[in-house]
Amino acid sequence: MATIKDVAKVAGVSIATVSRVINQGEKVNQKTRDKVRTVMQQLGYRPNANAQALVTQKSKTLGVVIPELTDPFFALLASGVEAIAKEMGLQLLLSTGTGSAESELDALNILLDRRCEAIVMHSKHISDQKLQQLLGQNPGLVLIDRYIPEVQERCIWLDNIEGGRIAARHLLSLGHKCFACISSEYDIEDPQLRLQGFVETLNEQGISKGTVAVSMATPNQQGGQSATQELLATGQPFTALFAYNDAMASGAISTLEDNGIRVPEDVSIIGFDDVILASFTRPKLTTLKYPVEEMAAQAAQLALMHLDGEVTTMQTEMKHLPSLIRRASCARLR
Amino acid sequence: MATIKDVAKVAGVSIATVSRVINQGEKVNQKTRDKVRTVMQQLGYRPNANAQALVTQKSKTLGVVIPELTDPFFALLASGVEAIAKEMGLQLLLSTGTGSAESELDALNILLDRRCEAIVMHSKHISDQKLQQLLGQNPGLVLIDRYIPEVQERCIWLDNIEGGRIAARHLLSLGHKCFACISSEYDIEDPQLRLQGFVETLNEQGISKGTVAVSMATPNQQGGQSATQELLATGQPFTALFAYNDAMASGAISTLEDNGIRVPEDVSIIGFDDVILASFTRPKLTTLKYPVEEMAAQAAQLALMHLDGEVTTMQTEMKHLPSLIRRASCARLR
DNA sequence: CTGAAAGCGCTAACAC
DNA sequence: GTGTTAGCGCTTTCAG
């Protein structure tokens, strides 16, 4: 591949001049500029971004670490970061880390090696302590979907408890009295928090804790089915079901209907996330929207700000609230 | 951030030695190695990948260009490339280009600037000619979801015509006689090809062309709904419906059922792609699986091979066939 | 086994 | 305006 030297030689100028026309900035004589441009064209020259990064100490790169791309939720997250990257003229570097602190750390380190301007990280397995250390060392690093009080100015997160509360209030307002939940068996905070908010709110309305049946499984459609199956097997009646996420809710719909239980006529279901799937179920899912794409974009901007050493706190809230999306899977109790 | 010099200084060795311990390779005295390792640790040193890329002429980077991450189909595509990246110890660079040749070209150029080892590109708007030129200039570039005869050894593609044929045969085998299609109004080859295969096969079985109603719309759930609406409005009867993709098929199900037409009892529907959505509809979609993740992985491997100048053609087929996934949206005509 | 030195492709003073 | 030169952080001969 042609280098700046080749261009300079063919154009009969110094590499400095070529550099100047690349970077538009400084005034270069119209004639020489044209000449250089022509040569760059015919040589198919493209400046080496790695070399530029090295000398300018700017990689023009934005990193994001997520567990996996195939999960629509994380695709949305990545997309939010990508939007800011495009807006700022940065290249997106995507790194996946799943299942373990080590894997997540590897993903981050790879990004760090590239000297990304900023990094948005989704981590569920690295300890609070380690994360704090990491944040301390890397000004351009921001956490998403995680809340650590000590470094809250570097966290963009969702109020999961409030999500559970909203779900409960909605179901309550529809007249429901018998509740059940299907939740994720994964050992992370989110499921507990959502459940906590849900149950607490119910309790406040005089519905005793023992009354609401809870079943755990993997947080996908499959898991939704088996968890619902299990719920049904207990024989405990319910007319309202709160699912950990939309995928589980979808599984619940299948299983319920397969058992002759109509949604929402017999049972109302409420999901969580509002990923694309939510409008593909039938009935369409009433769910709690997790504005992850917007949050990811905000996280990217925040990361970029911290990088510039802007001390000013963000005007916008770092804690986000899920919002109720009313579709067709919930109905008033008859 | 600490550099190799810092490490060398603190460890009391030359940078060459530090470099050696970074790259494992050459023998370094156990003692000095340990010393250097310790210093790297305490300084939090991480080698600068940009500098390494510059000097070694290897970026250890794998690029992919797609229209957008939020479309599950393209997320899958990216995921396939990502899998190979991880396997080969490469970093994934993702670049989006949508809607126009210019935008797609920009996305590619950005990746080229980074000197990716290889690039998998999804392009629908750049001309065959331009693409051929690009492939000529960049040995590590491979096209996915596109077929250009002149450079077929650099294309990984799906036989869309055969997809249409398979759909037709399946519906025919179920006893259907009245067909309709909803297709994409976008001006790319795929919709035409799928339709062509479908209609041709029907014709071969004596079903005249004029008989099968076709309605176009945007290739998403919304479009599926409006296209189906339009179909219904014509009053032309049909018991089998071939949709351009799963999203449109999902829209069709909604609209049909909302009009009191049951799926699959009254109308059988077949989709295309088999993205995650396909199992979220109710009934679950019978569809043609587009093995895009596998294809993307293959494309990445192919790109990496070409890079190494390996002249040997791939053992595996570059043309892929969609496969019929039988679920619940199709039934025998009664 | 280790160090000195050249250079990857480019930018940014600093001269002219 | 344009050229010269000194690096950016690292790898890689080549000596020793």
Short mmCIF file of N, CA, C and O in Angstrom, two decimals, chain A residues 1 46-51 53-54 59-60 69-70 75-76 78-79 82 86 91-94 96 109-111 113-115 221 225 247 250 254 257-258 276-277 279-282 284 293, chain B residues 1 46-51 53-54 59-60 69-70 75-76 78-79 82 86 91-94 96 109-111 113-115 221 225 247 250 254 257-258 276-277 279-282 284 293:
data_model
loop_
_atom_site.label_atom_id
_atom_site.label_comp_id
_atom_site.label_asym_id
_atom_site.label_seq_id
_atom_site.Cartn_x
_atom_site.Cartn_y
_atom_site.Cartn_z
N MET A 1 0.84 -1.21 0.00
CA MET A 1 0.00 0.00 0.00
C MET A 1 0.87 1.25 0.00
O MET A 1 1.87 1.33 0.70
N ARG A 46 -4.23 5.98 1.02
CA ARG A 46 -5.08 6.24 2.18
C ARG A 46 -4.17 6.32 3.39
O ARG A 46 -3.38 5.41 3.63
N PRO A 47 -4.26 7.40 4.15
CA PRO A 47 -3.38 7.54 5.31
C PRO A 47 -3.55 6.38 6.29
O PRO A 47 -4.66 5.88 6.49
N ASN A 48 -2.48 5.95 6.85
CA ASN A 48 -2.47 4.85 7.80
C ASN A 48 -2.93 5.35 9.17
O ASN A 48 -2.24 6.11 9.84
N ALA A 49 -4.12 4.89 9.55
CA ALA A 49 -4.71 5.37 10.80
C ALA A 49 -3.88 4.99 12.03
O ALA A 49 -3.88 5.70 13.02
N ASN A 50 -3.18 3.88 11.94
CA ASN A 50 -2.36 3.47 13.08
C ASN A 50 -1.20 4.43 13.29
O ASN A 50 -0.87 4.78 14.42
N ALA A 51 -0.61 4.85 12.18
CA ALA A 51 0.50 5.80 12.28
C ALA A 51 -0.01 7.14 12.81
O ALA A 51 0.62 7.76 13.67
N ALA A 53 -2.58 7.59 14.66
CA ALA A 53 -2.91 7.42 16.07
C ALA A 53 -1.66 7.52 16.93
O ALA A 53 -1.66 8.14 18.00
N LEU A 54 -0.61 6.92 16.44
CA LEU A 54 0.63 6.90 17.23
C LEU A 54 1.18 8.31 17.43
O LEU A 54 1.50 8.71 18.55
N SER A 59 -6.60 7.97 18.92
CA SER A 59 -6.92 6.80 18.10
C SER A 59 -8.20 6.99 17.29
O SER A 59 -8.50 6.22 16.40
N LYS A 60 -8.95 8.02 17.61
CA LYS A 60 -10.23 8.25 16.93
C LYS A 60 -11.09 7.00 16.93
O LYS A 60 -11.60 6.58 15.91
N LEU A 69 -23.37 -10.11 20.66
CA LEU A 69 -24.10 -9.31 19.68
C LEU A 69 -25.46 -9.87 19.34
O LEU A 69 -26.36 -9.14 18.92
N THR A 70 -25.62 -11.18 19.47
CA THR A 70 -26.85 -11.80 19.02
C THR A 70 -28.04 -11.53 19.92
O THR A 70 -29.18 -11.76 19.54
N ALA A 75 -27.35 -5.70 21.19
CA ALA A 75 -27.19 -5.11 19.86
C ALA A 75 -27.65 -3.66 19.92
O ALA A 75 -27.02 -2.77 19.35
N LEU A 76 -28.72 -3.43 20.65
CA LEU A 76 -29.24 -2.08 20.82
C LEU A 76 -28.23 -1.21 21.56
O LEU A 76 -28.00 -0.06 21.21
N ALA A 78 -24.99 -1.63 21.73
CA ALA A 78 -23.88 -1.33 20.83
C ALA A 78 -24.28 -0.27 19.81
O ALA A 78 -23.50 0.62 19.48
N SER A 79 -25.52 -0.36 19.36
CA SER A 79 -26.00 0.58 18.37
C SER A 79 -26.01 2.02 18.92
O SER A 79 -25.71 2.97 18.20
N GLU A 82 -22.56 3.18 18.81
CA GLU A 82 -22.18 3.37 17.41
C GLU A 82 -22.69 4.71 16.88
O GLU A 82 -22.00 5.39 16.11
N LYS A 86 -20.29 7.48 15.17
CA LYS A 86 -20.50 8.04 13.83
C LYS A 86 -20.60 9.56 13.91
O LYS A 86 -19.98 10.29 13.14
N GLN A 91 -14.23 5.56 15.06
CA GLN A 91 -14.43 4.19 14.63
C GLN A 91 -14.86 3.35 15.83
O GLN A 91 -14.32 3.50 16.91
N LEU A 92 -15.84 2.49 15.60
CA LEU A 92 -16.30 1.64 16.70
C LEU A 92 -15.47 0.38 16.84
O LEU A 92 -15.25 -0.35 15.88
N LEU A 93 -15.00 0.13 18.04
CA LEU A 93 -14.31 -1.12 18.34
C LEU A 93 -15.21 -1.90 19.26
O LEU A 93 -15.58 -1.42 20.33
N LEU A 94 -15.56 -3.11 18.86
CA LEU A 94 -16.45 -3.90 19.67
C LEU A 94 -15.74 -5.12 20.21
O LEU A 94 -15.02 -5.81 19.49
N THR A 96 -16.27 -8.51 22.90
CA THR A 96 -17.23 -9.24 23.71
C THR A 96 -16.56 -9.97 24.87
O THR A 96 -15.48 -10.54 24.75
N ASN A 109 -9.31 -5.00 28.26
CA ASN A 109 -7.88 -4.78 28.02
C ASN A 109 -7.54 -4.64 26.55
O ASN A 109 -6.71 -3.81 26.16
N ILE A 110 -8.18 -5.47 25.74
CA ILE A 110 -7.94 -5.38 24.31
C ILE A 110 -8.27 -3.98 23.80
O ILE A 110 -7.56 -3.41 22.98
N LEU A 111 -9.36 -3.45 24.32
CA LEU A 111 -9.76 -2.10 23.93
C LEU A 111 -8.77 -1.06 24.46
O LEU A 111 -8.44 -0.09 23.77
N ASP A 113 -5.65 -1.49 24.99
CA ASP A 113 -4.44 -1.58 24.19
C ASP A 113 -4.53 -0.72 22.94
O ASP A 113 -3.54 -0.19 22.47
N ARG A 114 -5.74 -0.62 22.42
CA ARG A 114 -5.94 0.17 21.20
C ARG A 114 -6.00 1.65 21.50
O ARG A 114 -6.18 2.47 20.62
N ARG A 115 -5.95 1.97 22.76
CA ARG A 115 -5.99 3.36 23.20
C ARG A 115 -7.25 4.08 22.73
O ARG A 115 -7.19 5.21 22.22
N GLN A 221 -36.57 -17.41 25.97
CA GLN A 221 -37.90 -17.93 25.66
C GLN A 221 -38.10 -19.33 26.25
O GLN A 221 -39.14 -19.61 26.87
N GLN A 225 -40.78 -20.64 29.07
CA GLN A 225 -41.71 -21.76 28.96
C GLN A 225 -41.61 -22.69 30.16
O GLN A 225 -42.62 -23.05 30.77
N ALA A 247 -38.27 -11.93 26.43
CA ALA A 247 -38.09 -13.29 25.91
C ALA A 247 -38.82 -14.29 26.80
O ALA A 247 -39.54 -15.17 26.31
N SER A 250 -42.50 -14.01 26.37
CA SER A 250 -42.95 -14.69 25.15
C SER A 250 -43.12 -16.19 25.37
O SER A 250 -44.09 -16.79 24.94
N SER A 254 -46.67 -18.60 25.11
CA SER A 254 -46.78 -19.89 24.42
C SER A 254 -47.32 -20.97 25.34
O SER A 254 -48.30 -21.64 25.04
N GLU A 257 -50.99 -20.39 26.52
CA GLU A 257 -51.99 -20.64 25.48
C GLU A 257 -52.04 -22.12 25.12
O GLU A 257 -53.11 -22.66 24.83
N ASP A 258 -50.88 -22.74 25.12
CA ASP A 258 -50.86 -24.17 24.83
C ASP A 258 -51.64 -24.96 25.88
O ASP A 258 -52.08 -26.07 25.65
N ILE A 276 -37.12 -5.63 20.36
CA ILE A 276 -37.94 -5.79 19.16
C ILE A 276 -38.92 -6.94 19.26
O ILE A 276 -40.02 -6.90 18.72
N LEU A 277 -38.53 -7.97 19.99
CA LEU A 277 -39.38 -9.14 20.15
C LEU A 277 -40.75 -8.79 20.69
O LEU A 277 -41.75 -9.45 20.38
N SER A 279 -42.92 -6.74 20.11
CA SER A 279 -44.04 -6.47 19.22
C SER A 279 -44.25 -7.63 18.25
O SER A 279 -45.05 -7.55 17.33
N PHE A 280 -43.51 -8.70 18.44
CA PHE A 280 -43.67 -9.85 17.57
C PHE A 280 -44.48 -10.97 18.22
O PHE A 280 -44.87 -11.92 17.58
N THR A 281 -44.68 -10.84 19.49
CA THR A 281 -45.52 -11.85 20.14
C THR A 281 -46.96 -11.52 19.79
O THR A 281 -47.27 -10.42 19.31
N ARG A 282 -47.79 -12.50 20.01
CA ARG A 282 -49.21 -12.24 19.80
C ARG A 282 -49.92 -12.79 21.00
O ARG A 282 -49.85 -14.00 21.22
N LYS A 284 -49.33 -8.66 21.36
CA LYS A 284 -48.12 -7.88 21.57
C LYS A 284 -47.94 -7.61 23.05
O LYS A 284 -48.91 -7.41 23.78
N GLU A 293 -30.67 1.95 24.23
CA GLU A 293 -29.96 2.60 23.14
C GLU A 293 -29.64 4.05 23.50
O GLU A 293 -28.51 4.51 23.34
N MET B 1 -0.10 7.36 30.14
CA MET B 1 0.04 5.90 30.19
C MET B 1 1.51 5.49 30.02
O MET B 1 2.21 6.06 29.19
N ARG B 46 0.64 -1.47 29.41
CA ARG B 46 0.02 -2.27 28.35
C ARG B 46 0.61 -1.79 27.03
O ARG B 46 0.59 -0.59 26.75
N PRO B 47 1.11 -2.69 26.24
CA PRO B 47 1.70 -2.27 24.96
C PRO B 47 0.70 -1.54 24.07
O PRO B 47 -0.48 -1.89 24.05
N ASN B 48 1.16 -0.55 23.40
CA ASN B 48 0.32 0.25 22.52
C ASN B 48 0.10 -0.49 21.20
O ASN B 48 1.02 -0.64 20.40
N ALA B 49 -1.13 -0.91 20.98
CA ALA B 49 -1.44 -1.72 19.79
C ALA B 49 -1.22 -0.94 18.50
O ALA B 49 -0.89 -1.52 17.47
N ASN B 50 -1.39 0.36 18.56
CA ASN B 50 -1.19 1.15 17.35
C ASN B 50 0.28 1.16 16.94
O ASN B 50 0.60 1.05 15.75
N ALA B 51 1.12 1.28 17.93
CA ALA B 51 2.56 1.26 17.66
C ALA B 51 2.97 -0.11 17.12
O ALA B 51 3.74 -0.22 16.16
N ALA B 53 1.09 -2.20 15.58
CA ALA B 53 0.55 -2.36 14.24
C ALA B 53 1.45 -1.66 13.22
O ALA B 53 1.70 -2.17 12.14
N LEU B 54 1.91 -0.52 13.61
CA LEU B 54 2.74 0.27 12.69
C LEU B 54 4.03 -0.46 12.35
O LEU B 54 4.39 -0.61 11.18
N SER B 59 -2.26 -5.30 11.89
CA SER B 59 -3.14 -4.58 12.79
C SER B 59 -3.89 -5.49 13.76
O SER B 59 -4.48 -5.05 14.72
N LYS B 60 -3.84 -6.78 13.47
CA LYS B 60 -4.57 -7.74 14.30
C LYS B 60 -6.01 -7.33 14.49
O LYS B 60 -6.54 -7.30 15.61
N LEU B 69 -26.77 -2.28 13.16
CA LEU B 69 -26.69 -3.31 14.19
C LEU B 69 -28.04 -3.73 14.73
O LEU B 69 -28.20 -4.84 15.22
N THR B 70 -29.01 -2.84 14.66
CA THR B 70 -30.29 -3.13 15.31
C THR B 70 -31.13 -4.15 14.55
O THR B 70 -32.09 -4.67 15.10
N ALA B 75 -27.02 -8.24 12.93
CA ALA B 75 -26.35 -8.52 14.19
C ALA B 75 -25.77 -9.94 14.13
O ALA B 75 -24.65 -10.19 14.57
N LEU B 76 -26.54 -10.82 13.54
CA LEU B 76 -26.07 -12.20 13.38
C LEU B 76 -24.85 -12.25 12.47
O LEU B 76 -23.88 -12.96 12.75
N ALA B 78 -22.69 -9.88 11.90
CA ALA B 78 -21.55 -9.35 12.65
C ALA B 78 -21.04 -10.37 13.66
O ALA B 78 -19.84 -10.53 13.85
N SER B 79 -21.97 -11.06 14.25
CA SER B 79 -21.60 -12.05 15.25
C SER B 79 -20.77 -13.19 14.65
O SER B 79 -19.83 -13.68 15.28
N GLU B 82 -17.40 -11.87 14.26
CA GLU B 82 -16.82 -11.70 15.59
C GLU B 82 -16.27 -13.02 16.13
O GLU B 82 -15.21 -13.05 16.77
N LYS B 86 -12.44 -13.53 17.38
CA LYS B 86 -12.07 -14.02 18.70
C LYS B 86 -11.17 -15.25 18.57
O LYS B 86 -10.15 -15.37 19.24
N GLN B 91 -9.09 -8.15 16.81
CA GLN B 91 -10.06 -7.21 17.32
C GLN B 91 -11.08 -6.91 16.24
O GLN B 91 -10.72 -6.72 15.08
N LEU B 92 -12.34 -6.86 16.61
CA LEU B 92 -13.38 -6.56 15.63
C LEU B 92 -13.57 -5.06 15.45
O LEU B 92 -13.76 -4.33 16.41
N LEU B 93 -13.53 -4.64 14.20
CA LEU B 93 -13.86 -3.25 13.88
C LEU B 93 -15.16 -3.26 13.11
O LEU B 93 -15.26 -3.92 12.08
N LEU B 94 -16.12 -2.56 13.63
CA LEU B 94 -17.41 -2.55 12.97
C LEU B 94 -17.73 -1.19 12.39
O LEU B 94 -17.53 -0.16 13.04
N THR B 96 -20.65 0.95 9.96
CA THR B 96 -21.96 0.86 9.32
C THR B 96 -22.07 1.80 8.12
O THR B 96 -21.59 2.92 8.15
N ASN B 109 -13.84 2.46 3.61
CA ASN B 109 -12.60 3.22 3.65
C ASN B 109 -12.05 3.40 5.05
O ASN B 109 -10.86 3.32 5.28
N ILE B 110 -12.96 3.65 5.96
CA ILE B 110 -12.55 3.81 7.34
C ILE B 110 -11.84 2.56 7.84
O ILE B 110 -10.83 2.62 8.54
N LEU B 111 -12.37 1.43 7.43
CA LEU B 111 -11.77 0.16 7.81
C LEU B 111 -10.42 -0.04 7.12
O LEU B 111 -9.45 -0.53 7.71
N ASP B 113 -8.41 2.26 6.19
CA ASP B 113 -7.45 3.15 6.84
C ASP B 113 -6.81 2.49 8.06
O ASP B 113 -5.66 2.73 8.38
N ARG B 114 -7.60 1.67 8.71
CA ARG B 114 -7.08 1.00 9.91
C ARG B 114 -6.22 -0.19 9.55
O ARG B 114 -5.72 -0.89 10.42
N ARG B 115 -6.13 -0.46 8.29
CA ARG B 115 -5.31 -1.58 7.80
C ARG B 115 -5.75 -2.92 8.40
O ARG B 115 -4.91 -3.72 8.84
N GLN B 221 -42.16 -5.39 9.92
CA GLN B 221 -43.45 -5.84 10.41
C GLN B 221 -44.58 -4.93 9.92
O GLN B 221 -45.61 -5.40 9.44
N GLN B 225 -47.80 -5.77 7.50
CA GLN B 225 -49.20 -5.51 7.81
C GLN B 225 -49.90 -4.78 6.65
O GLN B 225 -50.96 -5.20 6.20
N ALA B 247 -39.97 -10.70 9.41
CA ALA B 247 -40.64 -9.53 9.97
C ALA B 247 -41.95 -9.26 9.23
O ALA B 247 -43.00 -9.03 9.85
N SER B 250 -44.51 -11.83 10.12
CA SER B 250 -45.11 -11.54 11.41
C SER B 250 -46.23 -10.51 11.28
O SER B 250 -47.30 -10.65 11.87
N SER B 254 -50.44 -10.92 12.10
CA SER B 254 -51.26 -9.98 12.86
C SER B 254 -52.48 -9.54 12.07
O SER B 254 -53.61 -9.63 12.53
N GLU B 257 -55.03 -12.38 11.35
CA GLU B 257 -55.82 -12.78 12.52
C GLU B 257 -56.76 -11.66 12.96
O GLU B 257 -57.87 -11.92 13.40
N ASP B 258 -56.28 -10.44 12.82
CA ASP B 258 -57.15 -9.32 13.18
C ASP B 258 -58.38 -9.27 12.27
O ASP B 258 -59.40 -8.70 12.61
N ILE B 276 -34.26 -14.51 14.97
CA ILE B 276 -34.82 -14.86 16.27
C ILE B 276 -36.32 -14.61 16.35
O ILE B 276 -37.05 -15.33 17.03
N LEU B 277 -36.77 -13.60 15.63
CA LEU B 277 -38.19 -13.25 15.66
C LEU B 277 -39.08 -14.42 15.28
O LEU B 277 -40.21 -14.53 15.75
N SER B 279 -39.34 -17.36 16.00
CA SER B 279 -39.91 -18.25 17.02
C SER B 279 -40.67 -17.46 18.07
O SER B 279 -41.11 -17.99 19.08
N PHE B 280 -40.82 -16.17 17.82
CA PHE B 280 -41.57 -15.35 18.76
C PHE B 280 -42.98 -15.04 18.28
O PHE B 280 -43.80 -14.52 19.02
N THR B 281 -43.22 -15.33 17.04
CA THR B 281 -44.58 -15.12 16.56
C THR B 281 -45.42 -16.26 17.08
O THR B 281 -44.91 -17.29 17.54
N ARG B 282 -46.71 -16.07 17.00
CA ARG B 282 -47.60 -17.15 17.38
C ARG B 282 -48.65 -17.27 16.33
O ARG B 282 -49.39 -16.32 16.14
N LYS B 284 -45.60 -20.06 15.69
CA LYS B 284 -44.20 -19.89 15.29
C LYS B 284 -44.07 -20.06 13.79
O LYS B 284 -44.78 -20.85 13.18
N GLU B 293 -25.03 -16.38 9.98
CA GLU B 293 -23.93 -16.36 10.95
C GLU B 293 -22.79 -17.27 10.47
O GLU B 293 -21.62 -16.88 10.49
#
